[in-house]
PDB file of C-alpha atoms in Angstrom:
ATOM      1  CA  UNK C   1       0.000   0.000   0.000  1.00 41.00           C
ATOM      2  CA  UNK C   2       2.713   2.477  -0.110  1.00 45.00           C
ATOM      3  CA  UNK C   3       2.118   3.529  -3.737  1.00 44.00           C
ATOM      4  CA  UNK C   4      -1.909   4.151  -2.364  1.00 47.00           C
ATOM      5  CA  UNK C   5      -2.804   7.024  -4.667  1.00 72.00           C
ATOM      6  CA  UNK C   6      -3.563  10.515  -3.405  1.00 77.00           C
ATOM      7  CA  UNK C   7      -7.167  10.643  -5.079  1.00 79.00           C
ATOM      8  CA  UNK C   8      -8.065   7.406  -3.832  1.00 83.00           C
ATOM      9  CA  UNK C   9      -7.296   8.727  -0.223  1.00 86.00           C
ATOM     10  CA  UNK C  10      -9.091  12.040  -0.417  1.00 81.00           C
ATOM     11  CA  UNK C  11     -12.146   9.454  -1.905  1.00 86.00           C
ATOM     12  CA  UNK C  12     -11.892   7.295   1.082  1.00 87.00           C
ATOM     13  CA  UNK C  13     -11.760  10.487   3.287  1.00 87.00           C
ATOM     14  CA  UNK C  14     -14.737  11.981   1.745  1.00 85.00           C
ATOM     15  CA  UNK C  15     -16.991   8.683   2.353  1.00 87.00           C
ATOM     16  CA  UNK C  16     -15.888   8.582   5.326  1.00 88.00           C
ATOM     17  CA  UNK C  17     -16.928  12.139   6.387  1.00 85.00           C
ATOM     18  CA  UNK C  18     -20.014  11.907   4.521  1.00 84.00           C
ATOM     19  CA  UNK C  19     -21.335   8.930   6.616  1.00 88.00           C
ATOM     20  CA  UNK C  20     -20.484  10.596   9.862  1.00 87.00           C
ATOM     21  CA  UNK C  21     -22.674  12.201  11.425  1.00 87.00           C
ATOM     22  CA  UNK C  22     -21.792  16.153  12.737  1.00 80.00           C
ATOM     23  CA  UNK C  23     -19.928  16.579  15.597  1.00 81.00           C
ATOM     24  CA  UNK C  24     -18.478  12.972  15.599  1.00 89.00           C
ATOM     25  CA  UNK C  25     -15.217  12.379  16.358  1.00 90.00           C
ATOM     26  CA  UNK C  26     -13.018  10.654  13.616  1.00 91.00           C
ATOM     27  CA  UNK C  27     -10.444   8.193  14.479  1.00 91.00           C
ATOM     28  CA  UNK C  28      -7.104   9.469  15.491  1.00 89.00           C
ATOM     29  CA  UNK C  29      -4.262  10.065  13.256  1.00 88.00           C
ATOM     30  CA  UNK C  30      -2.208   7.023  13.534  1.00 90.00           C
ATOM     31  CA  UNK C  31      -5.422   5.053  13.730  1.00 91.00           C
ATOM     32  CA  UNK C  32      -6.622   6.406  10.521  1.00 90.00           C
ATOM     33  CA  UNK C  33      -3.515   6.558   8.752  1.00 89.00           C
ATOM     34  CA  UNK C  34      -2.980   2.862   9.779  1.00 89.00           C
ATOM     35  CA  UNK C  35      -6.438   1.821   8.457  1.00 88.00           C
ATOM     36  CA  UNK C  36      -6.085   3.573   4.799  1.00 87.00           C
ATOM     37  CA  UNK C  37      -2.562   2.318   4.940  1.00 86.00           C
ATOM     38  CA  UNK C  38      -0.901   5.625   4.403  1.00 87.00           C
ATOM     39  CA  UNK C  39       1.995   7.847   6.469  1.00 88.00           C
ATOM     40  CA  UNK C  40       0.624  10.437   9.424  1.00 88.00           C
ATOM     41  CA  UNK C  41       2.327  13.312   6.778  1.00 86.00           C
ATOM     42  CA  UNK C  42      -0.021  12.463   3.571  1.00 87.00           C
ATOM     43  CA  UNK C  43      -3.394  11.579   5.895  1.00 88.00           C
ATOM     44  CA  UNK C  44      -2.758  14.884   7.519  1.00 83.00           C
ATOM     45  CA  UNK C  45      -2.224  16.766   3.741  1.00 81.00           C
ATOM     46  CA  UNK C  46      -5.034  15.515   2.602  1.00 83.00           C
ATOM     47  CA  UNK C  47      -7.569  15.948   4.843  1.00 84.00           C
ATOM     48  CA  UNK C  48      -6.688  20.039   4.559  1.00 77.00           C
ATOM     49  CA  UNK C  49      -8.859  20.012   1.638  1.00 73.00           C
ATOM     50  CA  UNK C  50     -11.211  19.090   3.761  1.00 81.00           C
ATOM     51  CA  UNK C  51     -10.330  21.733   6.438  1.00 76.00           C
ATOM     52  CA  UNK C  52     -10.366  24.572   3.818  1.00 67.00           C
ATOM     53  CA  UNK C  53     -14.137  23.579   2.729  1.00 68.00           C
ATOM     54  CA  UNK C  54     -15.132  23.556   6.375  1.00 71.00           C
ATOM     55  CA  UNK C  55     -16.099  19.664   6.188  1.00 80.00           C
ATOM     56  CA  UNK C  56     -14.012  18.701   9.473  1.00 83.00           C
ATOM     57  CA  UNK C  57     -12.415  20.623  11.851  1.00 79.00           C
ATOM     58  CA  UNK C  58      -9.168  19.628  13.811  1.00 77.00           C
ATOM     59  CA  UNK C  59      -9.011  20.947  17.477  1.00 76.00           C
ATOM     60  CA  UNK C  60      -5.773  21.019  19.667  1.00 69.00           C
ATOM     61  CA  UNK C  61      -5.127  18.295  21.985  1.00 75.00           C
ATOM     62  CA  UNK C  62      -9.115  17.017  21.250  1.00 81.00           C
ATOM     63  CA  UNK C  63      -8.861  15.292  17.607  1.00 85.00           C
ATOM     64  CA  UNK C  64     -10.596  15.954  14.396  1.00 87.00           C
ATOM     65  CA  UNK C  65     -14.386  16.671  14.369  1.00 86.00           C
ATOM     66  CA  UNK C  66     -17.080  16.107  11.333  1.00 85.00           C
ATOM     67  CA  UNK C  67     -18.592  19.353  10.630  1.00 79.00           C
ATOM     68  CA  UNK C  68     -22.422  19.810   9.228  1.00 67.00           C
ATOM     69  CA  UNK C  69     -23.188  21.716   6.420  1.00 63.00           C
ATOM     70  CA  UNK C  70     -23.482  25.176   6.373  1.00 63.00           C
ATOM     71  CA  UNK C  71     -24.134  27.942   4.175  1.00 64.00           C
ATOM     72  CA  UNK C  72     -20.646  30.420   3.232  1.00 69.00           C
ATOM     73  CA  UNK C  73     -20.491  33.970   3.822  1.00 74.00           C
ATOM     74  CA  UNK C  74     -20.189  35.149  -0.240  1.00 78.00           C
ATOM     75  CA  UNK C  75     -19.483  38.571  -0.757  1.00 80.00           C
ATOM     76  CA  UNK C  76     -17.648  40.760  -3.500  1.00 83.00           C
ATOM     77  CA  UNK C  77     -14.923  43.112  -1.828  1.00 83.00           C
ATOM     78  CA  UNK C  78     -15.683  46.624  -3.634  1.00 86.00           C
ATOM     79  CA  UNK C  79     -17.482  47.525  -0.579  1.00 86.00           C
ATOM     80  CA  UNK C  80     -15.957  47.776   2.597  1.00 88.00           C
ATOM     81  CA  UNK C  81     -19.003  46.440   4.409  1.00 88.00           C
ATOM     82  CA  UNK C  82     -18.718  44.605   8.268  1.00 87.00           C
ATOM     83  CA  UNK C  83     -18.957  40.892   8.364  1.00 85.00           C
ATOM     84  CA  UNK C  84     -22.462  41.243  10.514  1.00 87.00           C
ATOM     85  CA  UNK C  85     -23.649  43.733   7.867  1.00 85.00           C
ATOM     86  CA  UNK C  86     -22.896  40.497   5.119  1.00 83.00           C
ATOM     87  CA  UNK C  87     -24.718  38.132   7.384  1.00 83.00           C
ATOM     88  CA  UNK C  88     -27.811  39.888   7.810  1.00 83.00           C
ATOM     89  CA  UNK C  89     -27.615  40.758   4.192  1.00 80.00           C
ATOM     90  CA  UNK C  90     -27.681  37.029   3.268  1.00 75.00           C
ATOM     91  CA  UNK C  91     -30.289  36.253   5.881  1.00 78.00           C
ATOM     92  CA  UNK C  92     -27.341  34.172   8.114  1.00 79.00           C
ATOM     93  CA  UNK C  93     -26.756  34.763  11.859  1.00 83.00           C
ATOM     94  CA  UNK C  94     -23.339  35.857  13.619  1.00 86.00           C
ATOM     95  CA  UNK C  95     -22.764  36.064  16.970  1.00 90.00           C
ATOM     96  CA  UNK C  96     -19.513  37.041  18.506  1.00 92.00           C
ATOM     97  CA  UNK C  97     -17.753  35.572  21.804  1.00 93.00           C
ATOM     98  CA  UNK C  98     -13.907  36.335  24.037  1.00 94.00           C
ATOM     99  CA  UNK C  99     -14.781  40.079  23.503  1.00 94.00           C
ATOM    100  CA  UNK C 100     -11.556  41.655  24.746  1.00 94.00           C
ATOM    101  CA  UNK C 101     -11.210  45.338  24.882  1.00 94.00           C
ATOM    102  CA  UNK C 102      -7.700  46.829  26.144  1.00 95.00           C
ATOM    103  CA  UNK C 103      -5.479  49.684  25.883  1.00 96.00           C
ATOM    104  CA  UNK C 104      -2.143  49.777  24.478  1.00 97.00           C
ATOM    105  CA  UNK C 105       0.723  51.638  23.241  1.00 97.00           C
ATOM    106  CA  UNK C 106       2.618  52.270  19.885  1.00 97.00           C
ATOM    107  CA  UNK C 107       5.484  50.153  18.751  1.00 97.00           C
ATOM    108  CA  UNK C 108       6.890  51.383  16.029  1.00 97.00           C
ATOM    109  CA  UNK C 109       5.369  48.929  13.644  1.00 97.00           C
ATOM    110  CA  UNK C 110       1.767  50.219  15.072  1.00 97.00           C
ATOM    111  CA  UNK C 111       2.847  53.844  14.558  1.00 98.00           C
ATOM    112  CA  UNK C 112       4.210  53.542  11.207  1.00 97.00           C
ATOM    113  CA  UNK C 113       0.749  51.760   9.966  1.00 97.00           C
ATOM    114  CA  UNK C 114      -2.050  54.021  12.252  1.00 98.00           C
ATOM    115  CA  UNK C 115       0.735  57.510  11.202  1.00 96.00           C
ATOM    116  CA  UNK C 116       1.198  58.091  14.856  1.00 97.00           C
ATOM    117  CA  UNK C 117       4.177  58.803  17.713  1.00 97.00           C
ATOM    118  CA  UNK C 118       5.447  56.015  19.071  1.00 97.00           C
ATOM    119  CA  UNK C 119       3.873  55.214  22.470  1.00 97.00           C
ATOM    120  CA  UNK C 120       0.773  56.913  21.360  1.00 97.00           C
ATOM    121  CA  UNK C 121      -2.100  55.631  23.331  1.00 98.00           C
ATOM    122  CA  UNK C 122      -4.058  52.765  21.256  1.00 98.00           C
ATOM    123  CA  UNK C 123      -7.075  50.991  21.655  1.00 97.00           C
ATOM    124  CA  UNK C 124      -7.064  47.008  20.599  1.00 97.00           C
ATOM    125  CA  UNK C 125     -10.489  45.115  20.153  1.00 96.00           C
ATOM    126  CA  UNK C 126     -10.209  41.088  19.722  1.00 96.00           C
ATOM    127  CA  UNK C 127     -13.024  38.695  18.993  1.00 95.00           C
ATOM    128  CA  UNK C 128     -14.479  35.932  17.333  1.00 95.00           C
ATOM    129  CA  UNK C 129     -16.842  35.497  14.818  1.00 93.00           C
ATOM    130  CA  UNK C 130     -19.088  32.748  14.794  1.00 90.00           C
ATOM    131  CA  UNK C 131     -22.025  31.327  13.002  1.00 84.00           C
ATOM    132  CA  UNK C 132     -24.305  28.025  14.541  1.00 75.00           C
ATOM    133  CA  UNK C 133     -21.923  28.336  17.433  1.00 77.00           C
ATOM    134  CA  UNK C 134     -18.782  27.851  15.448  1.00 81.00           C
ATOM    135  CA  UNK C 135     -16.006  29.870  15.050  1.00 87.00           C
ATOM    136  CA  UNK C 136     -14.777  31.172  11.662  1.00 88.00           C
ATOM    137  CA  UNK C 137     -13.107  34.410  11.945  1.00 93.00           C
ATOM    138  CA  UNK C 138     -10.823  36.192  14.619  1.00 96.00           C
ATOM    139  CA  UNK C 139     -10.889  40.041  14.176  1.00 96.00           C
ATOM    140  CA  UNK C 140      -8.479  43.066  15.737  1.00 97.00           C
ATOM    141  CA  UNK C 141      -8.698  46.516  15.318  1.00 97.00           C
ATOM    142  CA  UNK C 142      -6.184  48.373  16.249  1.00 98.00           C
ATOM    143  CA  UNK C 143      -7.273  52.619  16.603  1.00 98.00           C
ATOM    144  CA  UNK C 144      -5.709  55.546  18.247  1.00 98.00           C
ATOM    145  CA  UNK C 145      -7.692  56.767  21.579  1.00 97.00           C
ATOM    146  CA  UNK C 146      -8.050  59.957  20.091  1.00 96.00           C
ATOM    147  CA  UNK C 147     -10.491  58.489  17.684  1.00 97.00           C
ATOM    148  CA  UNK C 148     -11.886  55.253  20.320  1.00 96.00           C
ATOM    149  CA  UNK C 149     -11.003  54.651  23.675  1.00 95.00           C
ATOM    150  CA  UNK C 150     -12.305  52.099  25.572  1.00 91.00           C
ATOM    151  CA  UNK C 151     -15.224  53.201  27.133  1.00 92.00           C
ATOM    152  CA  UNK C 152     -16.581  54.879  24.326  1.00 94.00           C
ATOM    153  CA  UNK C 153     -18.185  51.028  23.305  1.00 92.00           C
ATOM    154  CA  UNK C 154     -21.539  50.571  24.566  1.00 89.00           C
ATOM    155  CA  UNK C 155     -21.936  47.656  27.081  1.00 85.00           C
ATOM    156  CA  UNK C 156     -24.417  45.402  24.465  1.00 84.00           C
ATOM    157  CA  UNK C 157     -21.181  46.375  21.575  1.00 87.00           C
ATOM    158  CA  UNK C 158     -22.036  43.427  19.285  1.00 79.00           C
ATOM    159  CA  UNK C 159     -18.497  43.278  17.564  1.00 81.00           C
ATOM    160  CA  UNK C 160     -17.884  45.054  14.437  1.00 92.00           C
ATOM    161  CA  UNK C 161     -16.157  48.314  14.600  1.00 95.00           C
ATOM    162  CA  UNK C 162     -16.624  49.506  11.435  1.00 95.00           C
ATOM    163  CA  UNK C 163     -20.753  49.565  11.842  1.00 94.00           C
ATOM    164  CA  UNK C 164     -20.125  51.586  15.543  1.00 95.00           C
ATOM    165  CA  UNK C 165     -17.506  54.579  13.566  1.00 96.00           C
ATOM    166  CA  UNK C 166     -20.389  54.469  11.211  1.00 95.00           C
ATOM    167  CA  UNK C 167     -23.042  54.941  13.600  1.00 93.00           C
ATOM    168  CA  UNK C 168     -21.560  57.482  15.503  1.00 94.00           C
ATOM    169  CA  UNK C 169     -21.139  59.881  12.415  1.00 96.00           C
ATOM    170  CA  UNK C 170     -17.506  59.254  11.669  1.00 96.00           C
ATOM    171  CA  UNK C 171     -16.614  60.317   8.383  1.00 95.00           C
ATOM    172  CA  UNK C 172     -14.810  57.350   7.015  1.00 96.00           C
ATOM    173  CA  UNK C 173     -14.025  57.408   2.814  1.00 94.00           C
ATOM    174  CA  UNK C 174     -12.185  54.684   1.847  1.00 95.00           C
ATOM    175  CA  UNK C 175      -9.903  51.039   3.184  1.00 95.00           C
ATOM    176  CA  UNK C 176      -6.280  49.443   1.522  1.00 94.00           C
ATOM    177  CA  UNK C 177      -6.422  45.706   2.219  1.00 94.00           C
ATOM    178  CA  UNK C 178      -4.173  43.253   1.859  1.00 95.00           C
ATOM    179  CA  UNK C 179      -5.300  39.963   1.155  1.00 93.00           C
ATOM    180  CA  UNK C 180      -3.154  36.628   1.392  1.00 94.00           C
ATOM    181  CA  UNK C 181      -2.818  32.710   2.696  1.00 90.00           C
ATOM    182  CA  UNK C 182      -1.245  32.486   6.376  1.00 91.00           C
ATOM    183  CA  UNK C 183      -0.750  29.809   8.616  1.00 88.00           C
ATOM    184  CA  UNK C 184      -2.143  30.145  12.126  1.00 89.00           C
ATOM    185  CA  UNK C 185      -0.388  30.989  14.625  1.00 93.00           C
ATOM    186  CA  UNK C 186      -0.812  29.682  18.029  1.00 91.00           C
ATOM    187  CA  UNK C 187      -2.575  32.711  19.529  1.00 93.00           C
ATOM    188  CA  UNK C 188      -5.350  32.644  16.417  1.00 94.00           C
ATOM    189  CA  UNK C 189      -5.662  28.945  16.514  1.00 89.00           C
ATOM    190  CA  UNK C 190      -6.740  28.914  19.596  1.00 89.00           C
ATOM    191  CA  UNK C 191      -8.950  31.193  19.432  1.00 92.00           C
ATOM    192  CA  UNK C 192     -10.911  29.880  16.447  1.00 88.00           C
ATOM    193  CA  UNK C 193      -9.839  26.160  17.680  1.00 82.00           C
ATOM    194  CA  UNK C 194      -7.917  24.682  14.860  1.00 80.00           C
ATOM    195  CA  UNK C 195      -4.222  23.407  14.614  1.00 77.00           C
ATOM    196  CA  UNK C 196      -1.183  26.227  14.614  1.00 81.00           C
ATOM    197  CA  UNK C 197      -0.416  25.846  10.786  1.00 82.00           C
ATOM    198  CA  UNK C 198      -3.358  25.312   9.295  1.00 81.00           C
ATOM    199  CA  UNK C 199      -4.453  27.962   6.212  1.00 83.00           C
ATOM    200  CA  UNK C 200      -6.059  31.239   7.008  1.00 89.00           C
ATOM    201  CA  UNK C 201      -7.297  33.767   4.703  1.00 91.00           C
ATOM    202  CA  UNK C 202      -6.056  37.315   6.123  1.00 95.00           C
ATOM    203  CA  UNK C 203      -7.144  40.269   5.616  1.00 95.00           C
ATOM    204  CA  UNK C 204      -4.702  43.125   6.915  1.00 95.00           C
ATOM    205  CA  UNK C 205      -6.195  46.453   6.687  1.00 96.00           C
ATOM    206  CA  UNK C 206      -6.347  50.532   6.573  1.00 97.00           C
ATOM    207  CA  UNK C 207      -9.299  52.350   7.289  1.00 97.00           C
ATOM    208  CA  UNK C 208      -9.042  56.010   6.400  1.00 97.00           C
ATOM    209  CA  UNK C 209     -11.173  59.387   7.364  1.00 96.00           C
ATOM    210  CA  UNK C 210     -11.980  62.083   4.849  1.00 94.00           C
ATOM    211  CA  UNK C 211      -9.059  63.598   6.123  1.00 94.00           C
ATOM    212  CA  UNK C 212      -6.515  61.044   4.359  1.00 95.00           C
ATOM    213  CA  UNK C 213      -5.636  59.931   8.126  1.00 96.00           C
ATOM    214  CA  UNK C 214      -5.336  56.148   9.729  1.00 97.00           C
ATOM    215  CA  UNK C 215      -8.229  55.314  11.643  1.00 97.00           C
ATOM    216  CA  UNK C 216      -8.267  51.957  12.331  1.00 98.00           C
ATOM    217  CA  UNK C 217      -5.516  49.066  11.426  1.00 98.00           C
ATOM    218  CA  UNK C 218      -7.426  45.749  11.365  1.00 97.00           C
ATOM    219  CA  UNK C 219      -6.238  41.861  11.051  1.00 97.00           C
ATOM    220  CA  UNK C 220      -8.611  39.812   9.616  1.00 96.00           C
ATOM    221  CA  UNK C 221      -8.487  35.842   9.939  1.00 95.00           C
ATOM    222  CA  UNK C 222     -10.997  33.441   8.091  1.00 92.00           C
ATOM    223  CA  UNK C 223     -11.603  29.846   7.680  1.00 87.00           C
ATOM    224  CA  UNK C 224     -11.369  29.864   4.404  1.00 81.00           C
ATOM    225  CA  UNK C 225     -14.765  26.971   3.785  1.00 75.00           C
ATOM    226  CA  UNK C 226     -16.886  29.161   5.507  1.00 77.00           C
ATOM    227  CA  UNK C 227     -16.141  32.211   3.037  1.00 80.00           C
ATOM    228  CA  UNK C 228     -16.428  33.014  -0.766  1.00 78.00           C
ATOM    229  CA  UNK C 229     -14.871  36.559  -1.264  1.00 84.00           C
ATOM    230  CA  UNK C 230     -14.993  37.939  -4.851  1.00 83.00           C
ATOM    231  CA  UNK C 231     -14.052  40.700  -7.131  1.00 85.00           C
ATOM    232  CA  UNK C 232     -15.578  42.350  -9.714  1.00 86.00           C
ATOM    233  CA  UNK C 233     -13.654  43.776 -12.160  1.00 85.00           C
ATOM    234  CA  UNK C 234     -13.553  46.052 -15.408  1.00 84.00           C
ATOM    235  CA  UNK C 235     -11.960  44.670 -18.683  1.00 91.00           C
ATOM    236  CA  UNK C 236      -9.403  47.581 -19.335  1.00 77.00           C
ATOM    237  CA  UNK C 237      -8.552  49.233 -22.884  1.00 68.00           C
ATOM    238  CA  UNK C 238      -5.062  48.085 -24.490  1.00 54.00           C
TER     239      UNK C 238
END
């Protein structure tokens, strides 16, 4: 068996996913390596594929988990729009959970990206996105306290930054991403409970005012099954 072919694996893996019902547990690594007859390293490169279509999910120290269906977050990316504003907008529910608010200071990375002194006083804002309880996104914005401090976030603040500068009035024209494939690190895949290493999509971001200034520097982490991000484009003249 040690010529098994790759597609005949990922075949084997998809049956077996598709009989088992969500939330079970699947057999551990050597177990299931041992039983399609192939090493630890190609089991574990195949089932990514699965990972990145958010079919199973592998959580440190507790094994991998069959995941049920669910629909993807599909939006196009000319509008800077927050990920609850998407939801609602495609009739699917968000919630968001280990809310942390705290206050911290410029580094000189931070003060180079937000166009402040460094040791200016920042605010950070961490979460986690979820949808049917699981989670698919960790968020941080990073913003000077001149323009949000702390307790300036109501006590029911449901997560998205972007839709509370909005709300108070802020006059906010335009955001550079930066779009590209990461592996987690430990802090993220904790948080959204997969395995340090495994593929992210992330989103690193500028928000600007009307004045041409930095208002909020944001790092954006999805699973990428659970989102379909497009672009629309025009043909341009030769």
């Amino acid at each position: 068996m040690a010529n098994f072919p790759f597609q005949r694996l990922q075949t084997d893996l998809a049956a077996l996913i598709a009989r088992s019902p969500a939330g079970q547990r699947l057999p551990s690594e050597p177990d299931l390596a041992k039983q399609l007859g192939v090493s630890r390293a190609t089991l574990r490169e195949a089932m990514r594929t699965f990972e990145t279509q958010g079919l199973i999910r592998r959580r440190q120290g507790s094994g991998t988990f069959v995941v049920g269906k669910m629909e993807a977050l599909d939006s196009g990316l000319e509008i800077l729009e927050s990920l609850e504003t998407m939801a609602k907008r495609l009739g699917l529910e968000v919630s968001v959970s280990d809310l942390n608010i705290e206050p911290i200071t410029a580094d000189e990375e931070l003060a180079k990206l937000l166009g402040v002194p460094v040791g200016e006083a920042l605010t950070r804002v961490r979460r986690v996105v979820r949808t049917e309880n699981r989670p698919v996104a960790y968020l941080v914005d990073i913003l000077p306290e001149t323009i949000l401090r702390s307790k300036d976030l109501p006590t029911d603040f449901h997560g998205s930054v972007l839709d509370f500068l909005l709300g108070r009035g802020d006059s906010l024209t335009s955001s550079r991403a930066n779009v590209s494939a990461i592996g987690a690190t430990a802090e993220v895949a904790k948080a959204i409970e997969i395995q340090r290493g495994d593929v992210l999509l992330h989103f690193y971001s500028q928000l600007f005012s009307a004045e041409g200034k930095v208002v909020d520097y944001s790092l954006s982490y999805f699973i990428p099954g659970y989102f379909h991000f497009h672009v629309v484009r025009r043909v341009g003249s030769s």
